[in-house]
Amino acid sequence: KGIPPRFVIEKGEVKLAAWERGQSRATVLRPVQIERDKVKEDLLKKLRQLSGTNFESYLETLLVKMGYMSVEARGGPSDEGIDLLCEMSQGINQVKTAVQAKCKQETKKVGPKDVRLLRDVLPKFKCSQGVLITTTGFTPQAYDAATEDGRLPIILIDGGKLAELAMQ
């Protein structure tokens, strides 16, 4: 068809064809990164508009797609600080995880109180780890609370990381 090939076969391996003369890898990939950043921001805007229940439902679906099993939604007024319970099995390792979801507007950050509340209920539900997921970010005090010495660490997933996980 007169179109340069996108792929070549060399030594039995399929590879991308060579870049056109004068184009660097950065020149070609920059527009892709700009579009990717735009998609992430659009996703976060939509997630921030969800109700708490719908955000939890979205996370439930995302966790299933990420390979978690036995994903159980618990959100509501009596959730005891845990919105989702899930398990991941990797070989002989079985990890039960408690997830707290915080759907907030862009200017609102999650503080240390939510981190400590999640950590305090992990033993009751026999969870080996806790994950706090938000559509925004965390205060410096929340990061400190998540990594307190002598305490089980809490994994913090901010809006940017959430969007990355969703895009994967």
Short mmCIF file of C-alpha atoms in Angstrom, two decimals:
data_model
loop_
_atom_site.label_atom_id
_atom_site.label_comp_id
_atom_site.label_asym_id
_atom_site.label_seq_id
_atom_site.Cartn_x
_atom_site.Cartn_y
_atom_site.Cartn_z
CA LYS A 1 0.00 0.00 0.00
CA GLY A 2 3.03 2.29 0.05
CA ILE A 3 2.78 2.80 3.83
CA PRO A 4 5.98 2.27 5.85
CA PRO A 5 5.73 -0.86 8.02
CA ARG A 6 5.09 -0.40 11.72
CA PHE A 7 6.65 -3.74 12.60
CA VAL A 8 9.64 -5.74 11.37
CA ILE A 9 10.70 -9.32 11.96
CA GLU A 10 14.34 -9.72 12.97
CA LYS A 11 15.86 -13.03 14.09
CA GLY A 12 12.39 -14.48 14.67
CA GLU A 13 11.19 -11.58 16.86
CA VAL A 14 8.54 -9.02 15.98
CA LYS A 15 9.75 -5.49 16.75
CA LEU A 16 8.60 -1.95 16.11
CA ALA A 17 9.98 -0.54 12.90
CA ALA A 18 12.76 2.02 13.16
CA TRP A 19 11.82 5.64 13.81
CA GLU A 20 11.61 7.87 10.79
CA ARG A 21 14.68 9.98 10.23
CA GLY A 22 14.79 13.14 12.29
CA GLN A 23 12.28 11.89 14.89
CA SER A 24 13.40 11.14 18.40
CA ARG A 25 11.55 8.83 20.76
CA ALA A 26 10.59 11.82 22.94
CA THR A 27 9.11 13.67 19.95
CA VAL A 28 6.89 10.73 19.09
CA LEU A 29 5.82 9.87 22.66
CA ARG A 30 5.11 13.42 23.91
CA PRO A 31 1.66 13.66 22.24
CA VAL A 32 0.78 10.26 23.68
CA GLN A 33 1.69 11.43 27.20
CA ILE A 34 -0.35 14.62 26.77
CA GLU A 35 -3.40 12.60 25.73
CA ARG A 36 -2.86 10.12 28.58
CA ASP A 37 -2.74 12.98 31.12
CA LYS A 38 -5.95 14.42 29.69
CA VAL A 39 -7.73 11.07 30.00
CA LYS A 40 -6.55 10.74 33.63
CA GLU A 41 -7.86 14.21 34.51
CA ASP A 42 -11.21 13.54 32.78
CA LEU A 43 -11.55 10.26 34.69
CA LEU A 44 -10.84 11.96 38.02
CA LYS A 45 -13.41 14.69 37.29
CA LYS A 46 -16.04 12.02 36.65
CA LEU A 47 -15.09 10.01 39.73
CA ARG A 48 -15.32 13.10 41.96
CA GLN A 49 -18.92 13.58 40.81
CA LEU A 50 -19.98 10.12 42.01
CA SER A 51 -21.88 9.56 45.22
CA GLY A 52 -20.04 7.63 47.93
CA THR A 53 -22.01 4.48 47.14
CA ASN A 54 -21.33 4.72 43.40
CA PHE A 55 -17.63 5.37 44.04
CA GLU A 56 -17.46 2.25 46.21
CA SER A 57 -19.21 0.28 43.46
CA TYR A 58 -16.66 1.59 40.94
CA LEU A 59 -13.80 0.46 43.21
CA GLU A 60 -15.44 -2.94 43.65
CA THR A 61 -15.41 -3.42 39.87
CA LEU A 62 -11.83 -2.14 39.60
CA LEU A 63 -10.60 -4.53 42.31
CA VAL A 64 -12.21 -7.50 40.54
CA LYS A 65 -10.52 -6.49 37.28
CA MET A 66 -7.21 -6.21 39.15
CA GLY A 67 -7.51 -9.85 40.21
CA TYR A 68 -8.90 -9.57 43.73
CA MET A 69 -11.29 -12.30 44.80
CA SER A 70 -14.19 -12.34 47.21
CA VAL A 71 -14.72 -8.60 46.87
CA GLU A 72 -17.43 -7.63 49.34
CA ALA A 73 -18.99 -4.16 49.52
CA ARG A 74 -19.68 -3.06 53.11
CA GLY A 75 -20.17 0.69 52.74
CA GLY A 76 -22.86 2.61 54.55
CA PRO A 77 -23.42 4.18 57.95
CA SER A 78 -22.44 1.01 59.84
CA ASP A 79 -19.39 0.01 57.78
CA GLU A 80 -17.01 0.49 60.76
CA GLY A 81 -14.49 2.31 58.56
CA ILE A 82 -14.27 -0.41 55.91
CA ASP A 83 -16.06 0.03 52.59
CA LEU A 84 -14.74 -3.08 50.83
CA LEU A 85 -13.16 -6.35 51.88
CA CYS A 86 -11.23 -8.37 49.32
CA GLU A 87 -8.63 -11.10 49.01
CA MET A 88 -5.67 -11.66 46.71
CA SER A 89 -4.02 -15.03 46.32
CA GLN A 90 -0.50 -15.25 44.91
CA GLY A 91 0.94 -18.73 45.10
CA ILE A 92 0.72 -19.79 48.74
CA ASN A 93 0.30 -16.21 49.95
CA GLN A 94 -3.27 -15.18 50.83
CA VAL A 95 -3.80 -11.49 51.65
CA LYS A 96 -7.06 -10.18 53.05
CA THR A 97 -7.38 -6.44 52.47
CA ALA A 98 -9.69 -3.81 53.92
CA VAL A 99 -10.39 -0.80 51.71
CA GLN A 100 -11.71 2.58 52.79
CA ALA A 101 -12.98 4.79 49.95
CA LYS A 102 -13.05 8.59 50.14
CA CYS A 103 -14.69 10.34 47.20
CA LYS A 104 -13.87 14.02 47.73
CA GLN A 105 -13.69 17.22 45.74
CA GLU A 106 -10.31 18.30 44.41
CA THR A 107 -9.51 20.77 47.22
CA LYS A 108 -10.34 18.37 50.10
CA LYS A 109 -7.51 16.17 51.38
CA VAL A 110 -7.79 13.04 53.52
CA GLY A 111 -6.25 13.40 56.99
CA PRO A 112 -4.73 11.10 59.61
CA LYS A 113 -8.02 10.37 61.38
CA ASP A 114 -9.23 8.21 58.48
CA VAL A 115 -5.88 6.38 58.31
CA ARG A 116 -5.97 5.54 62.03
CA LEU A 117 -9.62 4.49 61.93
CA LEU A 118 -8.90 2.03 59.13
CA ARG A 119 -5.83 0.62 60.89
CA ASP A 120 -7.72 0.15 64.16
CA VAL A 121 -10.41 -2.09 62.59
CA LEU A 122 -8.07 -4.37 60.61
CA PRO A 123 -7.72 -7.01 63.39
CA LYS A 124 -11.50 -7.25 63.84
CA PHE A 125 -11.88 -8.33 60.20
CA LYS A 126 -8.68 -10.44 60.19
CA CYS A 127 -7.10 -8.25 57.48
CA SER A 128 -3.37 -8.25 56.91
CA GLN A 129 -3.41 -4.88 55.15
CA GLY A 130 -5.46 -1.75 54.74
CA VAL A 131 -5.77 0.51 51.71
CA LEU A 132 -7.23 4.01 51.74
CA ILE A 133 -8.28 5.21 48.28
CA THR A 134 -9.31 8.77 47.48
CA THR A 135 -10.10 10.84 44.42
CA THR A 136 -7.92 13.67 45.77
CA GLY A 137 -4.81 13.49 47.95
CA PHE A 138 -3.57 13.13 51.51
CA THR A 139 -2.28 15.60 54.06
CA PRO A 140 1.34 15.24 55.23
CA GLN A 141 -0.05 14.08 58.59
CA ALA A 142 -1.96 11.28 56.84
CA TYR A 143 1.28 10.05 55.25
CA ASP A 144 2.94 10.14 58.68
CA ALA A 145 0.06 8.20 60.25
CA ALA A 146 0.18 5.59 57.45
CA THR A 147 3.80 4.76 58.25
CA GLU A 148 3.88 5.08 62.07
CA ASP A 149 6.65 2.99 63.63
CA GLY A 150 5.49 -0.25 65.22
CA ARG A 151 2.12 -0.13 63.47
CA LEU A 152 0.82 -1.95 60.43
CA PRO A 153 1.37 0.38 57.45
CA ILE A 154 -1.63 1.60 55.49
CA ILE A 155 -1.35 1.87 51.71
CA LEU A 156 -2.47 5.29 50.46
CA ILE A 157 -3.78 5.62 46.89
CA ASP A 158 -4.40 9.20 45.75
CA GLY A 159 -6.40 10.31 42.73
CA GLY A 160 -3.42 10.21 40.35
CA LYS A 161 -2.49 6.65 41.32
CA LEU A 162 -6.15 5.59 41.18
CA ALA A 163 -6.44 6.91 37.63
CA GLU A 164 -3.24 5.06 36.67
CA LEU A 165 -4.60 1.81 38.10
CA ALA A 166 -7.89 2.29 36.26
CA MET A 167 -6.08 2.96 32.97
CA GLN A 168 -4.01 -0.21 33.36
#
